[in-house]
Amino acid sequence: LYSLVLTAGTALVMWIGDQITKKGVGNGTSMIIMAGIITTLPGMFVNLWKELIINGNGFMGILTFCIFVIVFLAIIIGVIFEECAERRIPIQYANKSTTMLGKQNYIPFKLNGANVMPVIFASAVMSIPNIIAQLVNKADFSIFVSKYLTYTSTTGFIAYMILIVCFGYIYTFMQLKPAELAENLNKNGGYIPGIRPGNDTEKYIKMVLKRITIVGAVFLAVLAGLPILFSKFSTLNTSISISGTGLLIVVGVALETYKQLESQLVSRTYTRGRKGRR
């Protein structure tokens, strides 16, 4: 019965997400995930208020609560900066002018082109030793895994951070292939000012991607590591945590939805203006 209810609920949520996508309000599945993350925030702050101020020790409790809120807002600002930051490479076309309708042509590369995928991949890899330990069912191996290959251990935490950075590089270069970008740019008669088409363009794009990816991957690793460090050094309840990856999902979906709604409003305004002129 439980499996039947769970399957029916999943099917209903997928249908609701599909309807949200069809209505043009954004990606339905992402919106539902964002709503699920947001609903946990009020309860977390209420528990934090009770633990630090009502059941806490006066001034220090208030100070700790204020620091927590400031850090939380700082993380949100940092996530917004990372989601909106991009490196724009100007391009020109041999058969066109430098600008078209007053706008410069460019190739935008996001600072965090991989989004949260490196965190998902790294978490999956880190869970493999634990699964093997359960299958093998040997005490020595289980102790080794719990001591050195978990998030709370120093070696496991370092390995987790390294995996996030590595997967950030891999996923970014899988999505944005410099060779294909250089080839397509050359086919369309485009070039980067000061860079020769062909191999030089490919090398230049690789260099730019490497530089911005290291910054984005390190920032993503910091966001993923914050909840682990917070739970390790904090004496607060486990329900109170700073989820950097959750905030990354919320901010990313909110910005994407905002851009979609803005483009729809601009399109409708343009269509009405044309009908009015007729």
Short mmCIF file of C-alpha atoms in Angstrom, two decimals:
data_model
loop_
_atom_site.label_atom_id
_atom_site.label_comp_id
_atom_site.label_asym_id
_atom_site.label_seq_id
_atom_site.Cartn_x
_atom_site.Cartn_y
_atom_site.Cartn_z
CA LEU A 1 0.00 0.00 0.00
CA TYR A 2 2.82 2.38 0.89
CA SER A 3 4.54 1.78 -2.46
CA LEU A 4 1.25 2.34 -4.29
CA VAL A 5 0.62 5.66 -2.51
CA LEU A 6 4.23 6.76 -3.12
CA THR A 7 4.00 5.93 -6.83
CA ALA A 8 0.65 7.70 -7.20
CA GLY A 9 2.00 10.77 -5.39
CA THR A 10 5.08 10.84 -7.62
CA ALA A 11 2.92 10.59 -10.74
CA LEU A 12 0.71 13.45 -9.47
CA VAL A 13 3.72 15.68 -8.75
CA MET A 14 5.16 14.96 -12.21
CA TRP A 15 1.80 15.86 -13.80
CA ILE A 16 1.62 19.11 -11.81
CA GLY A 17 5.18 19.95 -12.85
CA ASP A 18 4.33 19.29 -16.48
CA GLN A 19 1.29 21.57 -16.25
CA ILE A 20 3.40 24.36 -14.72
CA THR A 21 5.88 24.04 -17.61
CA LYS A 22 3.10 24.15 -20.21
CA LYS A 23 1.64 27.33 -18.67
CA GLY A 24 5.00 29.04 -19.18
CA VAL A 25 5.65 29.86 -15.52
CA GLY A 26 9.05 28.14 -15.59
CA ASN A 27 10.36 24.61 -15.30
CA GLY A 28 7.67 22.78 -13.33
CA THR A 29 9.90 20.16 -11.69
CA SER A 30 12.43 22.78 -10.62
CA MET A 31 9.65 24.97 -9.23
CA ILE A 32 8.35 22.12 -7.09
CA ILE A 33 11.84 21.36 -5.79
CA MET A 34 12.33 25.05 -5.00
CA ALA A 35 8.99 25.17 -3.16
CA GLY A 36 9.99 22.12 -1.09
CA ILE A 37 13.25 23.80 -0.04
CA ILE A 38 11.60 27.13 0.75
CA THR A 39 8.94 25.52 2.99
CA THR A 40 11.67 24.26 5.35
CA LEU A 41 13.18 27.72 5.92
CA PRO A 42 10.49 29.22 8.25
CA GLY A 43 10.55 26.17 10.51
CA MET A 44 14.35 26.27 10.64
CA PHE A 45 14.40 29.93 11.74
CA VAL A 46 11.65 29.28 14.31
CA ASN A 47 13.68 26.41 15.80
CA LEU A 48 16.78 28.59 15.76
CA TRP A 49 14.91 31.38 17.60
CA LYS A 50 13.64 28.97 20.23
CA GLU A 51 17.01 27.32 20.79
CA LEU A 52 19.15 30.46 20.88
CA ILE A 53 16.88 33.13 22.37
CA ILE A 54 13.97 31.53 24.21
CA ASN A 55 15.99 28.63 25.61
CA GLY A 56 19.37 30.33 25.17
CA ASN A 57 21.54 32.56 27.31
CA GLY A 58 20.35 36.11 26.68
CA PHE A 59 22.72 38.42 24.82
CA MET A 60 24.95 35.67 23.38
CA GLY A 61 21.89 33.91 21.98
CA ILE A 62 20.72 37.09 20.25
CA LEU A 63 24.23 37.73 18.91
CA THR A 64 24.51 34.16 17.56
CA PHE A 65 21.08 34.45 15.91
CA CYS A 66 22.06 37.72 14.21
CA ILE A 67 25.35 36.22 12.98
CA PHE A 68 23.48 33.22 11.57
CA VAL A 69 21.04 35.49 9.69
CA ILE A 70 23.89 37.65 8.34
CA VAL A 71 25.81 34.59 7.12
CA PHE A 72 22.61 33.21 5.55
CA LEU A 73 21.99 36.47 3.66
CA ALA A 74 25.66 36.68 2.64
CA ILE A 75 25.43 33.20 1.12
CA ILE A 76 22.30 34.21 -0.82
CA ILE A 77 24.10 37.31 -2.19
CA GLY A 78 27.10 35.15 -3.11
CA VAL A 79 24.88 32.62 -4.90
CA ILE A 80 23.14 35.42 -6.85
CA PHE A 81 26.54 36.81 -7.85
CA GLU A 82 27.74 33.40 -9.03
CA GLU A 83 24.54 32.69 -10.96
CA CYS A 84 24.55 36.07 -12.70
CA ALA A 85 28.31 36.42 -13.25
CA GLU A 86 29.52 35.60 -16.73
CA ARG A 87 32.52 36.15 -18.94
CA ARG A 88 31.56 37.74 -22.25
CA ILE A 89 33.87 37.12 -25.21
CA PRO A 90 33.20 39.70 -27.96
CA ILE A 91 32.85 38.34 -31.48
CA GLN A 92 32.64 39.90 -34.92
CA TYR A 93 31.34 38.61 -38.25
CA ALA A 94 33.05 39.14 -41.56
CA ASN A 95 29.76 39.91 -43.33
CA LYS A 96 28.25 42.08 -40.59
CA SER A 97 29.10 45.23 -38.74
CA THR A 98 30.56 45.19 -35.22
CA THR A 99 27.22 45.95 -33.67
CA MET A 100 23.71 45.04 -34.65
CA LEU A 101 20.88 47.30 -33.45
CA GLY A 102 23.36 48.94 -31.08
CA LYS A 103 24.29 45.70 -29.30
CA GLN A 104 27.69 44.03 -29.23
CA ASN A 105 27.79 40.37 -30.27
CA TYR A 106 29.45 38.14 -27.70
CA ILE A 107 29.66 34.57 -26.39
CA PRO A 108 28.61 34.41 -22.70
CA PHE A 109 30.25 31.87 -20.38
CA LYS A 110 28.67 31.54 -16.94
CA LEU A 111 30.95 31.47 -13.91
CA ASN A 112 29.17 28.33 -12.74
CA GLY A 113 28.24 26.56 -15.93
CA ALA A 114 27.76 23.19 -14.23
CA ASN A 115 25.17 24.42 -11.67
CA VAL A 116 24.71 21.77 -8.89
CA MET A 117 25.61 18.74 -11.00
CA PRO A 118 29.19 18.44 -9.59
CA VAL A 119 27.76 18.22 -6.06
CA ILE A 120 25.35 15.47 -7.12
CA PHE A 121 28.10 13.48 -8.83
CA ALA A 122 30.51 13.93 -5.91
CA SER A 123 27.85 12.82 -3.40
CA ALA A 124 27.15 9.73 -5.51
CA VAL A 125 30.85 8.81 -5.62
CA MET A 126 31.25 9.37 -1.86
CA SER A 127 28.31 7.04 -1.17
CA ILE A 128 29.91 4.13 -3.07
CA PRO A 129 32.32 3.04 -0.26
CA ASN A 130 29.45 2.99 2.25
CA ILE A 131 27.36 0.80 -0.09
CA ILE A 132 30.30 -1.57 -0.59
CA ALA A 133 30.84 -1.75 3.18
CA GLN A 134 27.21 -2.77 3.68
CA LEU A 135 27.49 -5.45 0.99
CA VAL A 136 30.81 -6.83 2.23
CA ASN A 137 29.66 -6.67 5.87
CA LYS A 138 33.17 -6.75 7.38
CA ALA A 139 33.83 -4.83 10.57
CA ASP A 140 37.36 -3.67 9.66
CA PHE A 141 36.32 -2.28 6.29
CA SER A 142 33.24 -0.59 7.78
CA ILE A 143 35.39 1.08 10.46
CA PHE A 144 37.86 2.25 7.79
CA VAL A 145 35.05 3.75 5.71
CA SER A 146 33.42 5.51 8.67
CA LYS A 147 36.77 6.88 9.86
CA TYR A 148 38.31 8.05 6.56
CA LEU A 149 35.67 8.12 3.79
CA THR A 150 32.72 10.00 5.30
CA TYR A 151 31.88 13.69 5.10
CA THR A 152 32.58 14.26 8.81
CA SER A 153 36.14 12.91 8.60
CA THR A 154 38.98 15.19 7.50
CA THR A 155 40.12 12.97 4.62
CA GLY A 156 36.56 12.36 3.45
CA PHE A 157 35.77 16.08 3.52
CA ILE A 158 38.90 16.93 1.51
CA ALA A 159 38.10 14.17 -1.00
CA TYR A 160 34.55 15.52 -1.31
CA MET A 161 35.82 19.05 -2.05
CA ILE A 162 38.34 17.74 -4.63
CA LEU A 163 35.64 15.67 -6.35
CA ILE A 164 33.35 18.71 -6.64
CA VAL A 165 36.11 20.78 -8.28
CA CYS A 166 37.05 17.91 -10.64
CA PHE A 167 33.46 17.22 -11.66
CA GLY A 168 32.94 20.97 -12.14
CA TYR A 169 35.74 20.95 -14.71
CA ILE A 170 34.57 17.75 -16.40
CA TYR A 171 30.88 18.73 -16.63
CA THR A 172 31.65 22.24 -17.89
CA PHE A 173 33.88 20.99 -20.70
CA MET A 174 31.33 18.30 -21.54
CA GLN A 175 28.63 20.94 -21.94
CA LEU A 176 30.77 23.60 -23.60
CA LYS A 177 33.12 22.00 -26.12
CA PRO A 178 35.76 24.53 -27.25
CA ALA A 179 36.50 22.65 -30.49
CA GLU A 180 32.84 22.71 -31.57
CA LEU A 181 32.42 26.34 -30.53
CA ALA A 182 35.46 27.37 -32.57
CA GLU A 183 34.28 25.32 -35.57
CA ASN A 184 30.73 26.72 -35.49
CA LEU A 185 32.06 30.24 -35.11
CA ASN A 186 34.32 29.76 -38.12
CA LYS A 187 31.49 28.28 -40.23
CA ASN A 188 29.27 31.30 -39.52
CA GLY A 189 32.02 33.69 -40.53
CA GLY A 190 32.65 34.86 -36.98
CA TYR A 191 35.90 35.45 -35.13
CA ILE A 192 37.19 36.80 -31.83
CA PRO A 193 38.96 40.14 -32.32
CA GLY A 194 42.72 39.68 -32.06
CA ILE A 195 42.47 35.85 -32.21
CA ARG A 196 42.97 33.82 -35.37
CA PRO A 197 40.14 31.43 -36.34
CA GLY A 198 40.70 27.71 -35.90
CA ASN A 199 43.16 26.31 -33.36
CA ASP A 200 44.00 29.70 -31.82
CA THR A 201 40.30 30.34 -31.14
CA GLU A 202 39.91 26.89 -29.58
CA LYS A 203 42.94 27.45 -27.33
CA TYR A 204 41.65 30.88 -26.30
CA ILE A 205 38.21 29.50 -25.39
CA LYS A 206 39.84 26.67 -23.40
CA MET A 207 41.97 29.17 -21.49
CA VAL A 208 38.94 31.33 -20.63
CA LEU A 209 36.90 28.30 -19.54
CA LYS A 210 39.70 26.99 -17.33
CA ARG A 211 40.06 30.33 -15.55
CA ILE A 212 36.39 30.93 -14.86
CA THR A 213 35.66 27.27 -14.04
CA ILE A 214 38.24 27.13 -11.25
CA VAL A 215 36.57 30.11 -9.57
CA GLY A 216 33.05 28.71 -10.02
CA ALA A 217 34.04 25.18 -8.90
CA VAL A 218 35.83 26.42 -5.76
CA PHE A 219 32.84 28.61 -4.86
CA LEU A 220 30.51 25.65 -5.38
CA ALA A 221 32.74 23.47 -3.16
CA VAL A 222 32.59 26.12 -0.42
CA LEU A 223 28.79 26.19 -0.63
CA ALA A 224 28.61 22.40 -0.41
CA GLY A 225 31.10 22.26 2.47
CA LEU A 226 29.43 24.91 4.64
CA PRO A 227 26.63 22.67 6.00
CA ILE A 228 29.16 19.94 6.84
CA LEU A 229 31.44 22.34 8.74
CA PHE A 230 28.45 23.99 10.41
CA SER A 231 27.04 20.70 11.70
CA LYS A 232 30.50 19.57 12.86
CA PHE A 233 31.44 22.64 14.88
CA SER A 234 27.97 23.81 15.92
CA THR A 235 26.02 22.57 18.90
CA LEU A 236 22.67 23.49 17.36
CA ASN A 237 19.94 21.05 16.40
CA THR A 238 20.55 19.00 13.24
CA SER A 239 17.42 20.55 11.69
CA ILE A 240 19.21 23.93 11.70
CA SER A 241 21.79 24.10 8.93
CA ILE A 242 23.03 26.39 6.18
CA SER A 243 22.31 24.47 2.99
CA GLY A 244 24.46 26.09 0.31
CA THR A 245 23.38 23.72 -2.46
CA GLY A 246 19.71 24.18 -1.53
CA LEU A 247 20.11 27.95 -1.77
CA LEU A 248 21.89 27.50 -5.09
CA ILE A 249 18.89 25.58 -6.44
CA VAL A 250 16.38 28.13 -5.08
CA VAL A 251 18.23 31.17 -6.42
CA GLY A 252 18.94 29.53 -9.79
CA VAL A 253 15.30 28.55 -10.33
CA ALA A 254 14.05 31.94 -9.16
CA LEU A 255 16.38 33.82 -11.54
CA GLU A 256 15.50 31.54 -14.46
CA THR A 257 11.76 31.96 -13.80
CA TYR A 258 12.18 35.72 -13.55
CA LYS A 259 13.99 35.81 -16.92
CA GLN A 260 11.26 33.70 -18.57
CA LEU A 261 8.46 35.91 -17.22
CA GLU A 262 10.35 39.05 -18.25
CA SER A 263 10.85 37.74 -21.81
CA GLN A 264 7.14 36.88 -22.03
CA LEU A 265 6.14 40.38 -20.87
CA VAL A 266 8.51 41.99 -23.39
CA SER A 267 7.15 39.76 -26.16
CA ARG A 268 3.54 40.62 -25.30
CA THR A 269 4.32 44.35 -25.14
CA TYR A 270 6.07 44.18 -28.52
CA THR A 271 3.12 42.28 -30.07
CA ARG A 272 0.57 44.79 -28.73
CA GLY A 273 2.69 47.68 -29.99
CA ARG A 274 2.78 46.26 -33.49
CA LYS A 275 -1.00 45.67 -33.49
CA GLY A 276 -1.54 49.25 -32.30
CA ARG A 277 0.59 50.70 -35.10
CA ARG A 278 -1.41 48.75 -37.68
#
